[in-house]
Each structure stands twice: as structure tokens, then as C-alpha cells.
Amino acid sequence: MPKFPRACLFAALAASALLSACSSGDDDVTTTTVAGSIVKGPVVGANVCAYQAAATGKGAQIACVASGAGGTYSMNITFVGDVVIEATGGTYTDEATNAARTLADALQTVVSARGGSATGVVTPLTSVAYNMARAGTGGLSSATFGTAATAVGTQYGLTGVNLATTTPVVTGTLNAYGQLLRAVSQYVANGGTLGTFLANANPTTLQASLATAFATINGSAAPFATTPTTPTTPTTPTTPTTPTTPTTPTTPTTPTTPTTPTTPTTPTTPTTGSTLTINVTAAGIAAPAVVIQNFPKPASQTEFCGQLTGSSQLNQFSSAGGTLTINSCSFNGTVGTVNATVAIAVQGFSQTIPYVATYTFN
């Protein structure tokens, strides 16, 4: 197999260093205010953290706050890109039992931070969509999360409801979203577990159990179909007519043995490559993704990381007045991640820049 080219790795690293150096001024910082609610019912005192989104789920942590009354939270982040919001801990009143509970299972949602404001409501249903997206083709992004959230809403009778921006109302005058979350609580009270519900990547497998729970706690039928159509009983086949005994065939003449054909030369198998997508984030700023077609994929983490840690090209930063230190490198067969630090010192200006480069082979 061809060696994994070093040039693309170092091109991404050099681009990230340049991007960070050019954007180091305060005037270039993009701030996004992310706000929403943690609802299972409303969770007070939860630890709410923002993480850079990665194909497999969470990347580097950005910031954390505690949820307040009604489960609400708000935080300002300077990272630009897709962000995972995760909530753990805190307490809420279980709608099925009216008992105080601790949020033991982490809940997630995904937002796109591009400046201004973004809403991130966190519920068990957004967590199901999060797990579906990161397990799907291409991994987790705000786009794949949105597609999964729409599918989950449709599966459970919430067609047209944006699960990540609509606040569920679970007490008083309920909305449809709130009724469904109450059904999740009843599902757990009936013997299920919240962890099982969150990890289920195929919502249809829990529809029957959730429909029963919905009717119990809300006093009305679930707004989604659960009973399959009864199949039609097949018609009894007609007894076949006994076939006539066939005439014994004449023994055929033995054919002449054909000449063995010459074995063709096995053609050389052409080398095929993958589609490589490079995403670089430096000092919290995401560079535009680079996509390269027909790119040879490394056979192992040793090959992927060895092209970096064993290369003399790291010294190119010294000649430019800086140093590059690779802190960690991993490769799982599809996604490679490089965490590093660039130290720049040019004409009296110095800065240390953290960055993450992700290489996804499809």
C-alpha cells in the first residue's frame, strides 16, 4: 500500500498556525451565546458543558455552567463550528412518581456556533438523535444531528417540532413534547431504564413500550402508530396432480474433451483511495474543511502517526521562528486526530496556539 503522504498533514498544520496568528486580535473573536433548558423534567443544578463536536461525539471541552431554575442555562463561547451541549448531575422531579431524582445519565444536544445566539434544548429525545447521528454515516455534525432529530420526532408523533429549539412543557398545560417526555418517565417507572432509551438507535423498537407508558401517564392514546397490520391468512394450496413418469432418456454420446484454455494473466489490481476530509481548529477557530479524493488511507495508527512524529518536516516551523509540538495522535481506522501546540516567536511577537486536526477517511 502507498505510504500515507506527509505533505497533506503538514499543510493542514501550517494553515492552522497561520489562521491563528492572523486572528489573534480581540476584534476577530466571534462570540456565540448558547442558551436553552435541560428537561427530564426541568433539571436544576446540572453541570452543562460545551464541547467541540467530533465525528464520534465530543471533542475538546469549551466551557461549563450550571443550570438554574426551570433547568435553564446560558453560556458565551468563542469557538466557531458545531458544538455538543451535554448535561449531567443536578436534580429534577420525576413526572411518573413525583419523586426527586438525580440526573445520572448524560443528556446531549448539538448546536451550530457561528456568532450571535443559538438555542440548545437538552432532553432524552435530543440525546437519542445525538446517538443516532454519531453512529451513522459521516459521524456527528449539526447537519446529521438535525436529520436524526427530525426522524426521532416523526417516529414519536412530533412531526414539525424542532426538538433542539422547542422547550417541552411537562407540568400544567402540557405541549406534545412535554407529554412525550412524561411517557419516557413512565417507561422507566414500568421497568425500563433511561440508559436503554437513550442508547437505542432505532426508535421503532421501543414504540410499543412507550405507547403503553404514554397512555398510562397522559390518559390518552399515543400519537404514533404501534400495532402492525394483521397479515391475511394464506389460501390453502391445491393438491398438485401426480406427474406422469418421464420416459427414460437415451444415453448421450460422450462429448469430446475440450482443450484447456490458456490461463489469462491476472491483471494488476489498481490502487484505490479514500475520500479524505481534513478539519483543523486552531485556538478555537475552525478553518474551512479540505476534501481530497482518491487518497490512500493509512493501514494502522502506527503508520498514520509515524508520518508525523518521525518526520523531519516538523523542523520547518523553527526556520519560520516557531516550534510545533505534537501532544497526542490517534487513528481508529477511519478517523485520525492530532492534538498539538504551535509556539510562534517573530519580531518580538510570541504566542502559543493549541489546535486539533481531524482526518476522516470515507
XYZ file of C-alpha atoms in Angstrom:
362
model
C 0.000 0.000 0.000
C 1.355 3.539 -0.749
C 2.781 5.448 2.177
C 0.414 7.971 3.770
C 1.632 11.334 2.363
C 3.096 13.695 4.916
C 2.543 16.803 2.812
C -1.215 16.996 3.474
C -0.758 16.611 7.234
C 1.792 19.397 7.429
C -0.167 21.602 5.046
C -3.089 21.420 7.480
C -0.807 22.195 10.447
C 0.784 25.155 8.694
C -2.626 26.501 7.677
C -3.888 26.259 11.248
C -0.866 28.154 12.602
C -1.307 30.922 10.015
C -5.038 31.131 10.706
C -4.471 31.518 14.445
C -1.685 34.091 14.066
C -3.800 36.228 11.750
C -6.835 36.016 14.053
C -5.158 36.694 17.395
C -6.560 40.188 17.797
C -9.577 40.767 20.060
C -11.524 42.333 17.174
C -11.561 38.978 15.339
C -13.100 36.908 18.160
C -16.561 35.553 17.308
C -18.779 35.006 20.349
C -21.945 32.911 20.361
C -24.428 32.959 23.246
C -25.854 29.447 23.616
C -28.952 29.182 25.823
C -31.691 26.651 26.449
C -33.136 24.260 29.026
C -32.276 20.841 30.461
C -35.573 18.914 30.697
C -36.219 15.466 32.158
C -38.431 17.268 33.915
C -36.591 20.560 34.414
C -33.122 19.748 35.837
C -31.768 22.248 38.395
C -28.056 22.393 39.209
C -26.914 20.252 36.289
C -23.336 20.619 35.043
C -23.837 21.897 31.483
C -20.699 21.784 29.310
C -19.983 22.734 25.690
C -17.605 20.589 23.612
C -16.253 20.843 20.089
C -18.229 18.323 18.024
C -16.278 15.373 16.602
C -17.421 12.646 14.220
C -17.603 10.175 17.112
C -19.238 12.610 19.574
C -17.441 15.041 21.898
C -14.107 16.718 21.246
C -12.262 19.310 23.342
C -14.202 20.982 26.169
C -15.001 24.685 25.636
C -16.910 25.937 28.705
C -19.227 24.798 31.535
C -22.061 26.414 33.545
C -24.720 25.197 35.998
C -28.412 25.088 35.067
C -30.706 27.336 37.097
C -34.393 27.441 37.973
C -36.556 25.627 35.444
C -33.459 23.893 34.068
C -32.367 26.971 32.070
C -28.754 27.765 31.205
C -26.776 30.288 29.152
C -23.095 30.488 28.201
C -20.873 32.551 25.895
C -18.406 30.629 23.735
C -15.781 31.869 21.265
C -15.411 28.600 19.352
C -16.807 28.684 15.793
C -18.318 25.447 14.495
C -20.565 22.598 15.621
C -20.882 22.259 19.399
C -22.145 19.424 21.629
C -24.007 20.590 24.750
C -24.013 17.900 27.472
C -25.744 17.932 30.870
C -25.027 15.660 33.838
C -25.966 15.700 37.522
C -28.488 18.096 39.020
C -31.964 17.163 40.291
C -35.453 17.020 38.806
C -38.932 15.838 39.813
C -39.895 12.620 38.060
C -43.309 13.093 36.390
C -44.334 9.443 36.855
C -43.510 9.111 40.576
C -43.292 12.763 41.761
C -40.011 11.766 43.440
C -36.843 13.881 43.349
C -34.242 12.273 41.090
C -30.604 12.889 40.203
C -29.753 13.038 36.503
C -27.399 10.050 36.370
C -27.395 9.582 32.568
C -25.799 12.310 30.437
C -28.106 14.149 28.020
C -26.890 15.911 24.842
C -27.911 18.197 22.022
C -25.947 19.782 19.135
C -25.874 23.452 18.035
C -24.038 25.394 15.340
C -22.000 28.262 16.857
C -21.456 30.951 14.197
C -21.827 34.128 16.264
C -24.919 35.822 17.701
C -27.193 33.430 19.580
C -28.080 29.739 19.365
C -30.703 27.677 21.195
C -29.844 24.257 22.609
C -32.675 22.434 24.403
C -31.387 19.202 26.001
C -33.825 16.284 26.518
C -33.856 12.476 26.266
C -35.143 12.812 22.678
C -32.268 15.089 21.584
C -29.926 12.546 23.204
C -31.422 9.743 21.096
C -30.831 11.893 17.977
C -27.245 12.606 19.130
C -26.503 8.878 19.465
C -28.131 8.100 16.097
C -26.087 10.810 14.330
C -22.697 9.789 15.711
C -23.380 6.144 14.831
C -24.454 6.990 11.271
C -22.577 7.529 8.021
C -20.207 10.503 8.259
C -20.473 10.712 12.056
C -21.767 13.613 14.159
C -22.307 17.155 12.869
C -25.061 19.740 13.276
C -26.429 18.598 9.899
C -26.566 14.862 10.716
C -27.960 15.655 14.166
C -30.743 17.741 12.593
C -31.652 14.883 10.254
C -31.713 12.398 13.135
C -33.768 14.727 15.347
C -36.375 15.103 12.595
C -36.563 11.307 12.252
C -36.981 10.825 16.019
C -39.712 13.479 16.202
C -41.598 11.938 13.286
C -41.275 8.432 14.760
C -42.878 9.571 18.024
C -45.623 11.776 16.601
C -43.835 15.151 16.870
C -43.776 15.950 13.149
C -42.769 19.584 12.597
C -41.420 20.052 16.163
C -37.753 21.107 16.374
C -36.541 19.005 19.309
C -33.433 21.179 19.901
C -35.165 24.599 19.983
C -38.656 23.827 21.378
C -38.954 23.834 25.197
C -41.053 20.906 26.483
C -43.811 21.776 28.978
C -44.182 18.853 31.399
C -46.433 20.428 34.059
C -49.632 22.477 33.925
C -50.820 22.957 30.348
C -48.684 20.406 28.555
C -47.462 20.597 24.991
C -46.975 17.485 22.815
C -43.224 17.468 23.502
C -43.873 17.541 27.267
C -46.396 14.685 27.029
C -43.824 12.513 25.286
C -41.169 13.231 27.946
C -43.715 12.277 30.629
C -44.152 8.992 28.750
C -40.364 8.430 28.945
C -40.596 8.799 32.753
C -43.485 6.303 32.862
C -41.481 3.918 30.638
C -38.733 3.945 33.299
C -41.313 3.513 36.091
C -42.710 0.485 34.194
C -39.338 -1.276 34.420
C -37.292 0.216 31.574
C -34.139 2.276 32.054
C -33.273 5.741 30.818
C -29.906 4.466 29.575
C -31.632 1.868 27.369
C -33.918 4.522 25.905
C -31.060 6.942 25.172
C -28.794 4.336 23.549
C -31.480 2.920 21.234
C -30.507 3.867 17.681
C -33.806 2.537 16.252
C -36.802 4.252 17.923
C -39.296 1.802 16.378
C -38.098 -0.977 18.723
C -39.415 0.948 21.760
C -42.639 2.279 20.238
C -44.937 -0.332 21.808
C -43.487 0.109 25.318
C -43.531 3.891 25.026
C -47.116 3.893 23.691
C -48.263 1.929 26.757
C -46.435 4.358 29.046
C -47.896 7.349 27.140
C -51.470 6.151 27.644
C -50.863 5.428 31.347
C -49.453 8.827 32.306
C -51.348 11.077 29.870
C -54.718 9.278 29.837
C -54.904 9.241 26.043
C -53.620 7.135 23.169
C -50.118 7.785 21.863
C -49.914 9.961 18.704
C -47.807 7.373 16.886
C -48.738 4.004 15.368
C -47.537 0.873 17.142
C -49.814 -2.023 16.132
C -48.785 -3.820 12.921
C -51.450 -4.840 10.422
C -52.633 -8.442 10.950
C -51.490 -10.486 7.963
C -54.099 -12.174 5.760
C -54.409 -15.945 6.285
C -52.910 -17.582 3.204
C -55.154 -19.696 0.936
C -54.641 -23.455 1.272
C -52.810 -24.554 -1.872
C -54.458 -27.036 -4.282
C -53.058 -30.564 -4.115
C -50.818 -30.912 -7.149
C -51.578 -33.513 -9.858
C -49.300 -36.543 -9.740
C -46.842 -36.073 -12.564
C -46.536 -38.618 -15.398
C -43.489 -40.848 -15.110
C -40.980 -39.463 -17.609
C -39.558 -41.601 -20.435
C -36.064 -42.845 -19.735
C -33.785 -40.662 -21.830
C -31.320 -42.073 -24.364
C -27.761 -42.210 -23.058
C -25.981 -39.289 -24.678
C -22.766 -39.674 -26.645
C -19.695 -38.840 -24.577
C -18.529 -35.409 -25.736
C -15.010 -34.730 -26.855
C -12.878 -33.345 -24.050
C -12.373 -29.637 -24.795
C -8.915 -28.127 -24.980
C -7.950 -26.498 -21.692
C -7.840 -22.746 -22.315
C -4.721 -20.778 -21.504
C -4.972 -19.198 -18.060
C -5.138 -15.404 -18.563
C -2.631 -13.197 -16.827
C -4.102 -11.811 -13.616
C -4.449 -8.054 -14.091
C -2.749 -5.763 -11.618
C -5.260 -4.533 -9.063
C -5.390 -0.755 -9.332
C -4.684 1.175 -6.224
C -7.794 2.822 -4.865
C -8.003 5.547 -2.294
C -10.478 7.101 0.106
C -12.098 10.496 0.287
C -10.077 12.399 2.913
C -11.720 15.285 4.787
C -9.360 17.457 6.879
C -10.835 19.667 9.625
C -8.496 21.959 11.570
C -9.345 24.025 14.660
C -6.716 26.432 15.995
C -7.237 28.480 19.165
C -10.957 27.727 18.982
C -11.305 28.825 15.337
C -12.267 26.282 12.676
C -10.584 26.515 9.278
C -12.633 25.560 6.186
C -12.652 21.790 5.619
C -10.314 20.406 2.938
C -11.562 17.420 0.887
C -9.153 15.262 -1.152
C -10.410 12.486 -3.428
C -8.731 9.074 -4.037
C -6.380 9.493 -1.084
C -4.542 6.396 0.300
C -5.742 5.521 3.807
C -3.157 4.512 6.447
C -3.269 0.848 7.409
C -2.785 1.484 11.140
C -2.352 4.105 13.843
C 1.394 3.405 13.724
C 1.546 4.324 10.034
C -0.707 7.394 10.455
C 1.080 8.831 13.490
C 4.556 7.716 12.385
C 4.381 10.038 9.374
C 4.103 12.952 11.837
C 6.223 12.043 14.843
C 9.040 10.561 12.743
C 9.249 13.320 10.122
C 11.952 15.970 9.760
C 9.313 18.323 8.363
C 8.461 19.357 11.933
C 11.628 21.495 11.760
C 10.055 23.746 9.121
C 8.415 25.752 11.913
C 11.795 26.512 13.517
C 13.033 28.244 10.368
C 9.914 30.424 10.469
C 10.536 31.449 14.089
C 8.323 28.887 15.799
C 8.065 25.360 17.100
C 5.401 22.659 16.756
C 4.807 20.064 19.458
C 2.524 17.072 18.877
C 0.790 16.255 22.166
C -1.203 13.210 21.024
C -2.046 11.262 17.889
C -4.687 8.557 17.330
C -6.239 6.656 14.440
C -9.175 4.204 14.687
C -9.138 3.000 11.092
C -11.447 5.771 9.841
C -10.713 8.943 11.835
C -7.273 10.221 12.775
C -6.865 13.002 15.362
C -3.764 15.087 16.043
C -3.616 17.380 19.096
C -0.654 19.753 19.008
C 0.704 23.124 20.138
C 2.350 25.764 17.930
C 4.664 28.312 19.568
C 5.294 31.380 17.368
C 8.005 33.987 18.039
C 8.513 36.512 15.234
C 9.932 40.069 15.575
C 9.064 40.396 19.248
C 5.616 38.772 18.903
C 5.097 35.435 20.611
C 2.056 33.234 21.066
C 1.250 29.630 21.993
C -1.573 28.163 19.922
C -3.455 24.926 20.672
C -5.058 23.207 17.738
C -6.737 19.969 16.688
C -6.528 18.425 13.221
C -9.026 15.663 12.300
C -8.541 13.427 9.225
C -11.661 11.449 8.184
C -11.306 8.712 5.547
C -14.547 7.607 3.804
